[in-house]
CSV table of C-alpha atoms in Angstrom, one decimal:
chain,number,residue,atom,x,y,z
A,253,UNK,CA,75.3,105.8,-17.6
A,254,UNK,CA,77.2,105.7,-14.5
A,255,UNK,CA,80.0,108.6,-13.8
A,256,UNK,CA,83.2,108.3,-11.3
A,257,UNK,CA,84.7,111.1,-9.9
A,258,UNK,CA,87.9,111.0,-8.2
A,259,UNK,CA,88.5,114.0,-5.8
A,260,UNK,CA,91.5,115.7,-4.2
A,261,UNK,CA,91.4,116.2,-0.4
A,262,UNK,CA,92.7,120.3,0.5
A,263,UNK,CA,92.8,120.7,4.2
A,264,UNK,CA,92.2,124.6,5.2
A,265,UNK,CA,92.6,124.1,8.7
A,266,UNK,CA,91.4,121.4,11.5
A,267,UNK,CA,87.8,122.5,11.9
A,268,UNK,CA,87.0,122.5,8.2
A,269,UNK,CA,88.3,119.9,5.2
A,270,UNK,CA,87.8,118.4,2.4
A,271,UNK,CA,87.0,121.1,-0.1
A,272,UNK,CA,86.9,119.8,-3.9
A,273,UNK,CA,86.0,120.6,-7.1
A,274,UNK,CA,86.1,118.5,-10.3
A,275,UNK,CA,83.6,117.6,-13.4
A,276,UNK,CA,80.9,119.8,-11.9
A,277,UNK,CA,80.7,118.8,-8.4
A,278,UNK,CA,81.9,119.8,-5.3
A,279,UNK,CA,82.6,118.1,-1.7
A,280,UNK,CA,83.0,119.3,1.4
A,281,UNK,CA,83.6,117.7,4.6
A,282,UNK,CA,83.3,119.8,8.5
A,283,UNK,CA,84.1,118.9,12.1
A,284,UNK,CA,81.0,120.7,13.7
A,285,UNK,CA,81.9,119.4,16.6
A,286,UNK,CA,85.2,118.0,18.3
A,287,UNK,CA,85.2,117.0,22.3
A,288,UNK,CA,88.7,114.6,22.1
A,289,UNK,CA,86.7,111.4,22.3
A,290,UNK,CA,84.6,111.9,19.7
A,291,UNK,CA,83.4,114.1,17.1
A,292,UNK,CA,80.2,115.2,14.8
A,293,UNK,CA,80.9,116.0,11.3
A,294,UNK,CA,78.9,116.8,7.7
A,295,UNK,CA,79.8,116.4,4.5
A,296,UNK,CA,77.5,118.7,1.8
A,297,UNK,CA,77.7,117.5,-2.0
A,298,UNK,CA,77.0,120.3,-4.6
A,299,UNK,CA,76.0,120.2,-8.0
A,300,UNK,CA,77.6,122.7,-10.2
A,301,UNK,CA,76.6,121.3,-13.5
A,302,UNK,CA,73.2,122.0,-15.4
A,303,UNK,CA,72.2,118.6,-14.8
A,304,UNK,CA,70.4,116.3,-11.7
A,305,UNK,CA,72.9,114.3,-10.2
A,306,UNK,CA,70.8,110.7,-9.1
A,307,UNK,CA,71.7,107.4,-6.9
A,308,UNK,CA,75.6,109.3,-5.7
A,309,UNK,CA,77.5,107.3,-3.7
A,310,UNK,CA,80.6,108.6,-2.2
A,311,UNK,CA,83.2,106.5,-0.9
A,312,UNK,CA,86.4,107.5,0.8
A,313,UNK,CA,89.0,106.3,3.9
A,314,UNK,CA,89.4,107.3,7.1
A,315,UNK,CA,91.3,106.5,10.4
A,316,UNK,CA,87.9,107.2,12.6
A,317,UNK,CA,85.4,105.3,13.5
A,318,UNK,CA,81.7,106.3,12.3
A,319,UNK,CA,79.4,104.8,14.8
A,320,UNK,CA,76.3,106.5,13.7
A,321,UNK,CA,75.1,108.7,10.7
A,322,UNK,CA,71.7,110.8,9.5
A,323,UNK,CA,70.6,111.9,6.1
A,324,UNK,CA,72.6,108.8,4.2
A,325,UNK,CA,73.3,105.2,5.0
A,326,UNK,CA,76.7,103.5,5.5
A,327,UNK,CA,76.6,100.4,3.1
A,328,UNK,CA,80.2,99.2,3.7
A,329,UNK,CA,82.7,99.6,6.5
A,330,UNK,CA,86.0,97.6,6.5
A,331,UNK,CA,89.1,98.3,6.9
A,332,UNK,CA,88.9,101.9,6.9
A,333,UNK,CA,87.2,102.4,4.0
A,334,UNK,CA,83.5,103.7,3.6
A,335,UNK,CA,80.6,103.4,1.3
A,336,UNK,CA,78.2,105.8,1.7
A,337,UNK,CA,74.8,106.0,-0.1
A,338,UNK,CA,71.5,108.5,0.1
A,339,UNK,CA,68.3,107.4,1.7
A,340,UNK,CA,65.5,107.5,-1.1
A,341,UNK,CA,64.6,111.1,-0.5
A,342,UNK,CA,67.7,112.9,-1.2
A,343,UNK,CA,69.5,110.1,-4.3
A,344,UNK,CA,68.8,113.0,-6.6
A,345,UNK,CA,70.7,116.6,-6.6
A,346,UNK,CA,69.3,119.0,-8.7
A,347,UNK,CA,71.1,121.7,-10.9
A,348,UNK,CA,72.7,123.8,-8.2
A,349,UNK,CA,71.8,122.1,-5.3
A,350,UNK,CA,73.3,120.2,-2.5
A,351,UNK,CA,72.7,117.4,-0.3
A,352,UNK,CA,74.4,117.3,3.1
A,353,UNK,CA,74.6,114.2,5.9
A,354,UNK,CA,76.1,114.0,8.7
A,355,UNK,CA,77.6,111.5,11.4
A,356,UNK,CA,79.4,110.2,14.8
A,357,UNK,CA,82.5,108.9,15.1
A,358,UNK,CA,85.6,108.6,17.5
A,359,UNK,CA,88.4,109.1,18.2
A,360,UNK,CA,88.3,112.9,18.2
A,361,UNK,CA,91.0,115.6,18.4
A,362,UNK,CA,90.4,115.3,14.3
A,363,UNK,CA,93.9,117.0,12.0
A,364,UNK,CA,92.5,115.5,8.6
A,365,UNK,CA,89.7,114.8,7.0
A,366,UNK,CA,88.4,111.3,4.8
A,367,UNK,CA,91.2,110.7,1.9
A,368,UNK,CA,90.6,109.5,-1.3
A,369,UNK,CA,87.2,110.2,-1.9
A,370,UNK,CA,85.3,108.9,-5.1
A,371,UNK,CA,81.9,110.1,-5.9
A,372,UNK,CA,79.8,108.0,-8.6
A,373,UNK,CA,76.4,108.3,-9.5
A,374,UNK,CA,73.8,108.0,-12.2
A,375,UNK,CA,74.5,110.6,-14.7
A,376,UNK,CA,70.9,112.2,-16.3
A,377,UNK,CA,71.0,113.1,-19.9
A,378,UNK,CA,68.4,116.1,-21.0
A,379,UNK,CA,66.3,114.7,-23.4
A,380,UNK,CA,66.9,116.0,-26.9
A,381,UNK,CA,65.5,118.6,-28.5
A,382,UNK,CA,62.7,117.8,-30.8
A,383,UNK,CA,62.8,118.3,-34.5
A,384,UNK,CA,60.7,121.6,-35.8
């Protein structure tokens, strides 16, 4: 069973963006670092619900360029608009935990984060209780 789950960009300020909150997860993007020509940045995804998250895939656009990334895998790039997927150790997000990546990009001298941001993924139903 596959969920989608369409998020609102809020920008707090030009170091730190993307904070969102719907169905039980959260996204966050930051700018941890910003020299004009380029940038670093992370985004963390959070689990809120009381069950595993598995095989998320977050897609979103962007004006930047993202010329290298850790922790994840870029699947498609095109016309501004990302696919981004885990690596095989971190597809799965536990009850109340997070998975963060991170990447390289340019230009710098970043205002706004990614917009229109869609996280799917594998939903995990608890198995059902069994009769007494």
């Amino acid at each position: 069973m596959s969920r989608l789950l369409n998020f609102l960009i809020l920008i707090t300020g030009a170091t730190t963006l993307l904070i969102s909150q719907i169905a039980g997860a959260s996204v966050k993007y930051e700018t941890t670092s910003d020299w004009g020509t380029g940038f670093n940045g992370q985004i963390r995804i959070l689990n809120d619900t009381d069950q595993p998250i598995e095989n998320w895939v977050l897609e979103f656009e962007w004006d930047r360029s993202l010329n290298q990334i850790w922790d994840a895998r870029i699947t498609r790039q095109q016309d501004g608009r990302y696919r981004i997927v885990p690596e095989s150790w971190n597809a799965r997000i536990a009850p109340g935990a997070s998975v963060r990546f991170g990447f390289g990009g340019a230009p710098g001298n970043l205002r706004e984060g990614p917009k229109n941001v869609v996280l799917t993924h594998d939903a995990v139903q608890k198995p059902a209780p069994s009769p007494p």
